[in-house]
Short mmCIF file of C-alpha atoms in Angstrom, two decimals:
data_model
loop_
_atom_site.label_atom_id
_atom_site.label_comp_id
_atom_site.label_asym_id
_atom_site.label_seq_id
_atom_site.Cartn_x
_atom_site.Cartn_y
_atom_site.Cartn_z
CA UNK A 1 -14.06 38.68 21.27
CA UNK A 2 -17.19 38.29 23.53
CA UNK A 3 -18.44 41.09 22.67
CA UNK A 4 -17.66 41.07 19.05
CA UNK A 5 -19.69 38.07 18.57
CA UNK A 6 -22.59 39.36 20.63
CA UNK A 7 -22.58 42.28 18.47
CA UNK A 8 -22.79 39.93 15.16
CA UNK A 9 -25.40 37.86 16.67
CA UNK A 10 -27.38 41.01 16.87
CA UNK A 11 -26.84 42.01 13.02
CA UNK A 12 -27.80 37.92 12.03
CA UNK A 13 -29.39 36.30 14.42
CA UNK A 14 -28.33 32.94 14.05
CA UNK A 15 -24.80 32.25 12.53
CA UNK A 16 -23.58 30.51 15.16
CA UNK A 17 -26.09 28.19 15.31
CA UNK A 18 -25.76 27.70 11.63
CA UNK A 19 -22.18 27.24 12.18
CA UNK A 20 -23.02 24.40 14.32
CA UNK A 21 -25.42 22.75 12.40
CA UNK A 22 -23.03 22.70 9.72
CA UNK A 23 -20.69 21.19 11.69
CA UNK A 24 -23.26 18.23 12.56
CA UNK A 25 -23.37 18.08 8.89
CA UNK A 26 -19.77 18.17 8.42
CA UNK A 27 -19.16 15.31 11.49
CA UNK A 28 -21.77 13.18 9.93
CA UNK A 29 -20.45 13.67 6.28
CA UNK A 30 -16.69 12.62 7.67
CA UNK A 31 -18.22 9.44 9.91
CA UNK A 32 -20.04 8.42 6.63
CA UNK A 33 -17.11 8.96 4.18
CA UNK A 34 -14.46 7.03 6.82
CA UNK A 35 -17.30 4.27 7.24
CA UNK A 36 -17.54 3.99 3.30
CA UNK A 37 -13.41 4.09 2.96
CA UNK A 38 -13.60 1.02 5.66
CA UNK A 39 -16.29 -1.04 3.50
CA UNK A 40 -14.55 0.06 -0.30
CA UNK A 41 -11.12 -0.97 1.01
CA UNK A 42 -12.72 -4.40 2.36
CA UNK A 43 -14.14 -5.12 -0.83
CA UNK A 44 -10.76 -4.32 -2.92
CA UNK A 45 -8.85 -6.39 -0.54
CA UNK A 46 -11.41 -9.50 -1.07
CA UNK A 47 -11.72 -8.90 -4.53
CA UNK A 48 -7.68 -8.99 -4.57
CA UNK A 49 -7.73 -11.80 -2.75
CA UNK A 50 -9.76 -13.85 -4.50
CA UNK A 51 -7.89 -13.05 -8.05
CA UNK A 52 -4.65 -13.76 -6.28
CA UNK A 53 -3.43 -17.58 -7.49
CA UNK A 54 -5.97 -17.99 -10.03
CA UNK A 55 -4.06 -19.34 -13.31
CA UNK A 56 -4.20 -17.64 -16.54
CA UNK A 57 -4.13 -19.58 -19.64
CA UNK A 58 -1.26 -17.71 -21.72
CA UNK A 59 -1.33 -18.15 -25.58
CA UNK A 60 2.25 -17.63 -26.59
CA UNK A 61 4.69 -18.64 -29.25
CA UNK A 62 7.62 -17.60 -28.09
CA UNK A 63 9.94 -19.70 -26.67
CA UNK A 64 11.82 -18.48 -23.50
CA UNK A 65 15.84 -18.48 -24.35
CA UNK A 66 16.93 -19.59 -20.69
CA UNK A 67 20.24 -17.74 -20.92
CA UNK A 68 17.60 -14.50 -20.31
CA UNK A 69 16.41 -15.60 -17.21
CA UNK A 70 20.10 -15.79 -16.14
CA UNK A 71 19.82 -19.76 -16.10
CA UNK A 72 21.76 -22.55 -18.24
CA UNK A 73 18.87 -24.96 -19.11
CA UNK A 74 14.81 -25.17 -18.91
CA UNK A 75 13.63 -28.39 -17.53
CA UNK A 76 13.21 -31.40 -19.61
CA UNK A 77 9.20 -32.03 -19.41
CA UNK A 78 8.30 -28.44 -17.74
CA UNK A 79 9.49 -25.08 -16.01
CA UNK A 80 8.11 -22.75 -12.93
CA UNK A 81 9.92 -19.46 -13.46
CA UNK A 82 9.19 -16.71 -10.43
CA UNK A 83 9.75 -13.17 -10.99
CA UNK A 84 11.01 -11.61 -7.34
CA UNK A 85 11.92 -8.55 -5.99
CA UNK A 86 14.46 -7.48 -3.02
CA UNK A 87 10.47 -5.87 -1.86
CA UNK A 88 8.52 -8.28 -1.92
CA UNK A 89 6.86 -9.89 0.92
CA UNK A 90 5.33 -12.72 -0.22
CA UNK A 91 7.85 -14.31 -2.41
CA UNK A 92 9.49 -16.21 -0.22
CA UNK A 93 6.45 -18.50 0.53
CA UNK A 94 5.89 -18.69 -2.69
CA UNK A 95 9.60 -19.68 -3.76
CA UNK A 96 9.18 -22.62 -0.49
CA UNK A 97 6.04 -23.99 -2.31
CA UNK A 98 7.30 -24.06 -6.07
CA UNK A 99 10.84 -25.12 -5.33
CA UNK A 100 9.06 -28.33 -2.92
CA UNK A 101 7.08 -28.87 -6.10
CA UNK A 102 9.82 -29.12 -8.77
CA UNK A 103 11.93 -31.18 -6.40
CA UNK A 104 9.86 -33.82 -5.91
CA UNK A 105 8.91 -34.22 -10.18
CA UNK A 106 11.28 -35.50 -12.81
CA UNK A 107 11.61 -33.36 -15.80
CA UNK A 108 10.29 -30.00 -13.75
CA UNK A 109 12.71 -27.28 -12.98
CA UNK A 110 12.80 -24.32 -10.98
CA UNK A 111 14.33 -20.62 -11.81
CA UNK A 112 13.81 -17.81 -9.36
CA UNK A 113 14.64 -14.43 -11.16
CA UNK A 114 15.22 -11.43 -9.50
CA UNK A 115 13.86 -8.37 -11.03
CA UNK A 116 15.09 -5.60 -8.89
CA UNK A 117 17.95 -4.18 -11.28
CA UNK A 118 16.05 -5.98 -13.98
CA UNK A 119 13.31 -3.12 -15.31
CA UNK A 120 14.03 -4.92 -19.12
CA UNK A 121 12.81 -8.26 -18.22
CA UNK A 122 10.03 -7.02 -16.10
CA UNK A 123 9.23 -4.97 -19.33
CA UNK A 124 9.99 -8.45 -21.63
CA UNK A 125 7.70 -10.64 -19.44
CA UNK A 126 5.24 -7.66 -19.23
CA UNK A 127 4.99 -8.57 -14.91
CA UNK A 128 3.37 -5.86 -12.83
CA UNK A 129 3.40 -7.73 -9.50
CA UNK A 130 5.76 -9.90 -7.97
CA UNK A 131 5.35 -12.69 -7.49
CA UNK A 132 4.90 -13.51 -10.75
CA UNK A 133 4.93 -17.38 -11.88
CA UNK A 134 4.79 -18.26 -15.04
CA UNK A 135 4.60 -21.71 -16.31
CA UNK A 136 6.57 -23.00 -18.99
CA UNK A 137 6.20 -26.45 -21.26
CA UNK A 138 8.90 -28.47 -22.92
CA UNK A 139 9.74 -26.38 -25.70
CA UNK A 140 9.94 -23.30 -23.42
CA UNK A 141 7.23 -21.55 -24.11
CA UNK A 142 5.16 -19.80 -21.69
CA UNK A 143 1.71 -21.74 -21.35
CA UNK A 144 0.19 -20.31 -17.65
CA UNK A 145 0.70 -17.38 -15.89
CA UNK A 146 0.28 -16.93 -11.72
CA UNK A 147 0.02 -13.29 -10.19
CA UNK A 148 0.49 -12.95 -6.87
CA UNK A 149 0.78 -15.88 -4.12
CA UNK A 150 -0.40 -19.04 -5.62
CA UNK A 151 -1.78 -22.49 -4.55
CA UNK A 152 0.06 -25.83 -4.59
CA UNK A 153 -2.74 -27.57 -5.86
CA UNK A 154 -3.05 -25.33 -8.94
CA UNK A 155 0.06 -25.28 -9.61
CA UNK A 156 0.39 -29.16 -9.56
CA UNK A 157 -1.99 -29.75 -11.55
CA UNK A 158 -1.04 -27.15 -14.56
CA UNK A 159 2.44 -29.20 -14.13
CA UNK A 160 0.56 -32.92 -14.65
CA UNK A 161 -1.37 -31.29 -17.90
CA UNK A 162 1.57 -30.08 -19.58
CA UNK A 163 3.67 -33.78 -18.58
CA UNK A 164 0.95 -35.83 -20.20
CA UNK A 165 1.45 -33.71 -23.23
CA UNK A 166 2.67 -35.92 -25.90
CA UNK A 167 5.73 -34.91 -27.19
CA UNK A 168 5.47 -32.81 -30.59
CA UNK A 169 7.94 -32.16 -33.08
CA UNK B 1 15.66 -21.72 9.86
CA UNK B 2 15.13 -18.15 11.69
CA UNK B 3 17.90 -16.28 11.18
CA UNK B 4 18.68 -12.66 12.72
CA UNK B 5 17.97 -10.83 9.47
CA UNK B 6 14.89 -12.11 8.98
CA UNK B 7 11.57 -10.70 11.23
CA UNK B 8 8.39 -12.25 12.39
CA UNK B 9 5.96 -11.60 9.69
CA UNK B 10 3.36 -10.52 12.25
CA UNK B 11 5.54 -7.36 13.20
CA UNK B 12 4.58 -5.30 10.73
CA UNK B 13 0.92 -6.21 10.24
CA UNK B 14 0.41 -5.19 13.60
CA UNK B 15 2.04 -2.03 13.30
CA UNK B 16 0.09 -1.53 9.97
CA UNK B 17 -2.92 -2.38 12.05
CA UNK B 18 -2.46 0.29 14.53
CA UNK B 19 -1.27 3.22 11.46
CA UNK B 20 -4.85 2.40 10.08
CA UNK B 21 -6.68 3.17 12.86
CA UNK B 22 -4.10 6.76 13.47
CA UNK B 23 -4.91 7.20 9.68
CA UNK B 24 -8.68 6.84 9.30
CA UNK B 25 -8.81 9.20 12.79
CA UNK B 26 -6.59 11.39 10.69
CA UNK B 27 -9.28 11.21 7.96
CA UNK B 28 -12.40 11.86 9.99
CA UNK B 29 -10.50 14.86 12.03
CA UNK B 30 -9.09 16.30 8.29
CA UNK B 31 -12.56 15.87 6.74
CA UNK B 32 -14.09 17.87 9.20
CA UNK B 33 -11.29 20.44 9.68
CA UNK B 34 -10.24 23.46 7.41
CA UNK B 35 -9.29 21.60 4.96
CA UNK B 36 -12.69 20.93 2.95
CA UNK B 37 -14.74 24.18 4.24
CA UNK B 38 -15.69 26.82 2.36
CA UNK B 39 -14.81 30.39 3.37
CA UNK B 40 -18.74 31.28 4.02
CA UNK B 41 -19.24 28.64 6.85
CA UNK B 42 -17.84 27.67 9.60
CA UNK B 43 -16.09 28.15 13.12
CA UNK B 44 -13.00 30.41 11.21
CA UNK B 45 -15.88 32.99 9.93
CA UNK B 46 -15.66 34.51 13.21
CA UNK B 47 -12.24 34.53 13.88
CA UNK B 48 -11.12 38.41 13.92
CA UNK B 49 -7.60 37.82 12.06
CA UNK B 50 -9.54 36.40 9.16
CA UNK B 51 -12.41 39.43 8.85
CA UNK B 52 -9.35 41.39 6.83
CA UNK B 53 -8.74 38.51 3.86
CA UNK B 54 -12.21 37.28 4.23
CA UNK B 55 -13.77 35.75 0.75
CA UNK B 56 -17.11 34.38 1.04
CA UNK B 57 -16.59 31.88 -1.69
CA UNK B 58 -12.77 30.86 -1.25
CA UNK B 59 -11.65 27.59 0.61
CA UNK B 60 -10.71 27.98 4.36
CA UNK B 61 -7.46 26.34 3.95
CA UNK B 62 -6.32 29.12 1.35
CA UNK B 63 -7.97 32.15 3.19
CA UNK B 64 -6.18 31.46 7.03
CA UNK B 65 -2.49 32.42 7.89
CA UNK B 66 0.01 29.17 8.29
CA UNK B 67 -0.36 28.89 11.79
CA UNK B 68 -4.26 27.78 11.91
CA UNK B 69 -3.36 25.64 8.69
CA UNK B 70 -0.69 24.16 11.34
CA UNK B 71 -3.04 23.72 14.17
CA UNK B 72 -5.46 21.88 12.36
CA UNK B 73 -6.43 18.85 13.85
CA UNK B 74 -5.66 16.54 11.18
CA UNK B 75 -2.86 17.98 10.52
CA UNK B 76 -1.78 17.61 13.85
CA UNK B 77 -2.71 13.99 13.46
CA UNK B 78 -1.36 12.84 9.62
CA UNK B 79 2.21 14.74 10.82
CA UNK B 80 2.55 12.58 13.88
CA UNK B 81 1.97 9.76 11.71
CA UNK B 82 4.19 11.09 9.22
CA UNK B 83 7.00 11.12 12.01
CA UNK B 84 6.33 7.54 12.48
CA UNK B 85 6.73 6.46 9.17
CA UNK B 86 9.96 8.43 9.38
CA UNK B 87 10.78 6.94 12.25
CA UNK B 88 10.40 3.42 10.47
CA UNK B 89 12.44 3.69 7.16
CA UNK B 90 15.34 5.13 9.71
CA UNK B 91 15.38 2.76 12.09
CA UNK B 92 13.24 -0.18 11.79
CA UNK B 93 14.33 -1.86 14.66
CA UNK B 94 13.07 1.05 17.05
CA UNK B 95 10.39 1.79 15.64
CA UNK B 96 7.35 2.03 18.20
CA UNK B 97 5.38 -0.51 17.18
CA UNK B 98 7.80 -2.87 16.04
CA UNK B 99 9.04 -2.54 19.88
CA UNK B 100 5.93 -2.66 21.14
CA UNK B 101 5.12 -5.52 19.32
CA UNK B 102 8.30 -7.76 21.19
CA UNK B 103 7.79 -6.23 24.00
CA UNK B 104 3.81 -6.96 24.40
CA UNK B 105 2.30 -8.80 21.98
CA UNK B 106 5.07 -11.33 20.82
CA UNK B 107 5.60 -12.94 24.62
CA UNK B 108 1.96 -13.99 24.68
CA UNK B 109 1.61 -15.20 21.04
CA UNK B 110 2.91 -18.64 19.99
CA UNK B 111 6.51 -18.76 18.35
CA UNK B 112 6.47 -17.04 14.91
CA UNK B 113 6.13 -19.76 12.05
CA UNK B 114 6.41 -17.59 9.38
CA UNK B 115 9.71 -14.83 8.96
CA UNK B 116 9.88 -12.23 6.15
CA UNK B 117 12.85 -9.78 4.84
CA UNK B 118 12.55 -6.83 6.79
CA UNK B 119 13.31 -4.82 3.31
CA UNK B 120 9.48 -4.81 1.86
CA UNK B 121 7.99 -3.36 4.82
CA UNK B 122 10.89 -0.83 5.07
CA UNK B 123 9.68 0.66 1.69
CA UNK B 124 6.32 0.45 2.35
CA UNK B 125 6.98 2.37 5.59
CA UNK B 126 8.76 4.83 2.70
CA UNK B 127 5.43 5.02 0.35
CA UNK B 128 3.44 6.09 3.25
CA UNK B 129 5.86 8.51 3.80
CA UNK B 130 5.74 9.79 0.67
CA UNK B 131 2.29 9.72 0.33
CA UNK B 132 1.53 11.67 4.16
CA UNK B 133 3.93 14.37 3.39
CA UNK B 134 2.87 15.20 -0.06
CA UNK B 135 -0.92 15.86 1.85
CA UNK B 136 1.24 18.04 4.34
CA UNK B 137 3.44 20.25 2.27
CA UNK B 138 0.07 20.79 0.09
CA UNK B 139 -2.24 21.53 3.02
CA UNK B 140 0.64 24.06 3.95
CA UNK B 141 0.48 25.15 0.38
CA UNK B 142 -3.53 25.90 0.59
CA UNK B 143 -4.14 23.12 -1.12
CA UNK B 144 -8.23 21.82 -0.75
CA UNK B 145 -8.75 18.23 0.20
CA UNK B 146 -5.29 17.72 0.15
CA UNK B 147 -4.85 16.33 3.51
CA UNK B 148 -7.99 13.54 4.12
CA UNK B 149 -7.19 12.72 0.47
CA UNK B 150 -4.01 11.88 1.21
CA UNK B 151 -4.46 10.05 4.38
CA UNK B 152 -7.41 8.04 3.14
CA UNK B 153 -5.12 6.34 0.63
CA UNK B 154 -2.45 5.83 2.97
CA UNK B 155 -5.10 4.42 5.45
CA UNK B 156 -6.26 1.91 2.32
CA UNK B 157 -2.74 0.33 1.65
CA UNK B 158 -2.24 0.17 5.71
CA UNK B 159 -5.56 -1.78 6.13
CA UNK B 160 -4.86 -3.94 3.29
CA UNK B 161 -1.64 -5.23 4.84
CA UNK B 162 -3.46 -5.10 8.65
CA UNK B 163 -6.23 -6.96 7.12
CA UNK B 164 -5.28 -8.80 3.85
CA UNK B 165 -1.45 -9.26 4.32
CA UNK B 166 -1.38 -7.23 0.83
CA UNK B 167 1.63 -4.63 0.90
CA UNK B 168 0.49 -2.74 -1.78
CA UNK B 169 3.75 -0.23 -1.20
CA UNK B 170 5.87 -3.51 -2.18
CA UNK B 171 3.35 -4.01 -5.25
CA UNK B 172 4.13 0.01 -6.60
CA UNK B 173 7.69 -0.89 -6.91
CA UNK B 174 7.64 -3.01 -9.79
CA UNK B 175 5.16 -0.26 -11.42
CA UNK B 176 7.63 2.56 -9.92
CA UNK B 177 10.79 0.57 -11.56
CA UNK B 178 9.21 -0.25 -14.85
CA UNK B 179 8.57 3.77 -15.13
CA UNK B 180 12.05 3.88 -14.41
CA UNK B 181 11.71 5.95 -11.40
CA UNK B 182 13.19 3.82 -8.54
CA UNK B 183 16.06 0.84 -9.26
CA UNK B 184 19.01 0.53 -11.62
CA UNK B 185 18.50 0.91 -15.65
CA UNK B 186 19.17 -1.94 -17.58
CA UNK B 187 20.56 -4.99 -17.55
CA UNK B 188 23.36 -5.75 -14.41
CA UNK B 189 25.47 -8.66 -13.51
CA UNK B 190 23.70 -11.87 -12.84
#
């Protein structure tokens, strides 16, 4: 093997330096690449982050038949309706903060649905991450939308513009 | 209201923290091993078992036998952590750094405030699974770029949930179930 590559270095004179100095290159190249992976994945988490609880206004007309979401009745003034999954880490916070909400407001219930054998009403409800939390008036129908983990005060305050809603035929 | 089935929520993001670091090592040694050279550079040029096969403009990783495709570094590396992730949809509970964690770190932290279901980070450990092997099998195959593609995007859903708390494994399944790959079909019994 010594000898083999003594006997190439006299044919080319430098291809093992070459070799080497590609190699720099190539050590550089894979520092740079894992420091830009660090700084891209920073930015999608804060960028995540900061879309996470934000609430959508949803412009709907249809109103939610509660015997779909597995429950008997919607509340009176106002519903919170989270999407779940068996996998899903940061539901149960979320279910702590929205069932504390509805339980201390008249007219504002709370249904938890579990969409892990449910593909048809994560289809229906057109939810791509759980949790979802949608927010639905008297009549039922859906009027805000929260993906991901959400804030109280948000929430809360969605809930006190749809209660001073005057009532409509 | 800490019951035995539920774990401290810190658990896994430490674990995830220290499969980041394993994966973005994995990346750096993968990047700079066999798996993204061409077949006119580098150290494998000289190697006598290659002279026979040797194509000047072919990848590396399609040119040299199974056994240097094996000994790669990152290979090396993204396997080990492939074991681990093995290791951690088996048997959660002794998992290395899950036992590590109570062992070491838990003692000298405050009590755990916060407990999650053990089940999300299960799958997760599954995804990155899925996701190390695939760069394996197609590094074994001669695949190009296979392998630090591969472990760069399992070191981007490990850092989120190290970093951000985001377990973007547990996010995929609702994508996963709605393409009807994963869960039960249709409507079952409330």
């Amino acid at each position: 093997m010594g000898r083999r590559v003594r006997h190439e270095r006299t044919h080319r004179p430098s291809p093992r330096s070459r070799a080497l100095a590609l190699t720099v290159v190539d050590v550089t190249f894979a520092l740079l690449a894992a420091g830009a992976l660090v700084v891209l994945t920073t930015i999608a988490g804060l960028v995540f982050r900061r879309r996470q609880g934000r609430a959508r206004t949803v412009d709907s007309v249809e109103a939610v038949d509660p015997a779909l979401l597995g429950a008997e009745s919607l509340g009176p003034e106002a519903t919170l309706v989270q999407f779940s999954t068996e996998i899903c880490s940061r539901c149960p916070g979320v279910r702590r903060v929205l069932t504390q909400i509805a339980d201390a407001r008249d007219g504002v219930s709370y249904i938890d649905v579990d969409l892990t054998h449910r593909p048809d009403l994560a289809q229906h409800f057109r939810v791509l991450q759980t949790p979802t939390t949608l927010v639905l008036d008297r009549r039922g129908v859906i009027r805000t939308r929260f993906g991901g983990t959400l804030e109280r005060a948000a929430v809360e305050s969605e809930l006190t513009r749809l209660q001073k809603e005057p009532t409509r035929a | 209201m800490p019951d035995t089935s539920r774990i401290d929520a810190r658990g896994p993001r430490f674990a995830a923290s220290i499969t980041a670091v394993l994966l973005l090592v994995a990346t750096v040694l993968s990047l700079i091993g066999i798996s993204t050279q061409r077949g006119a550079y580098g150290w494998f040029a000289y190697q006598p078992l290659a002279d026979a096969t040797f194509r000047p403009d072919g990848w590396a990783v399609q040119q040299l036998p199974l056994l240097d495709r094996v000994a790669d570094p990152g290979f090396v590396v993204v396997l080990v952590i492939a074991l681990l992730f093995v290791w951690g949809v088996t048997s959660p509970r002794t998992a290395p750094w899950g036992v590590l964690y109570r062992r070491v770190v838990q003692p000298r932290l405050a009590p755990p405030t916060e407990f999650e279901d053990p089940r999300p980070p299960r799958f997760a450990q599954g995804v990155g699974l899925f996701v190390t092997a695939a760069g394996l099998l197609l590094h074994l195959a001669g695949v190009p770029w296979a392998l630090p593609i591969a472990a760069a995007m399992a070191f981007v859903a490990a850092f989120l949930n190290a970093v951000f708390g985001l377990c973007l494994g547990c996010q995929l399944y609702l994508v996963l179930q709605r393409a009807g790959l994963i869960g039960r079909r249709g409507p079952a019994a409330v």
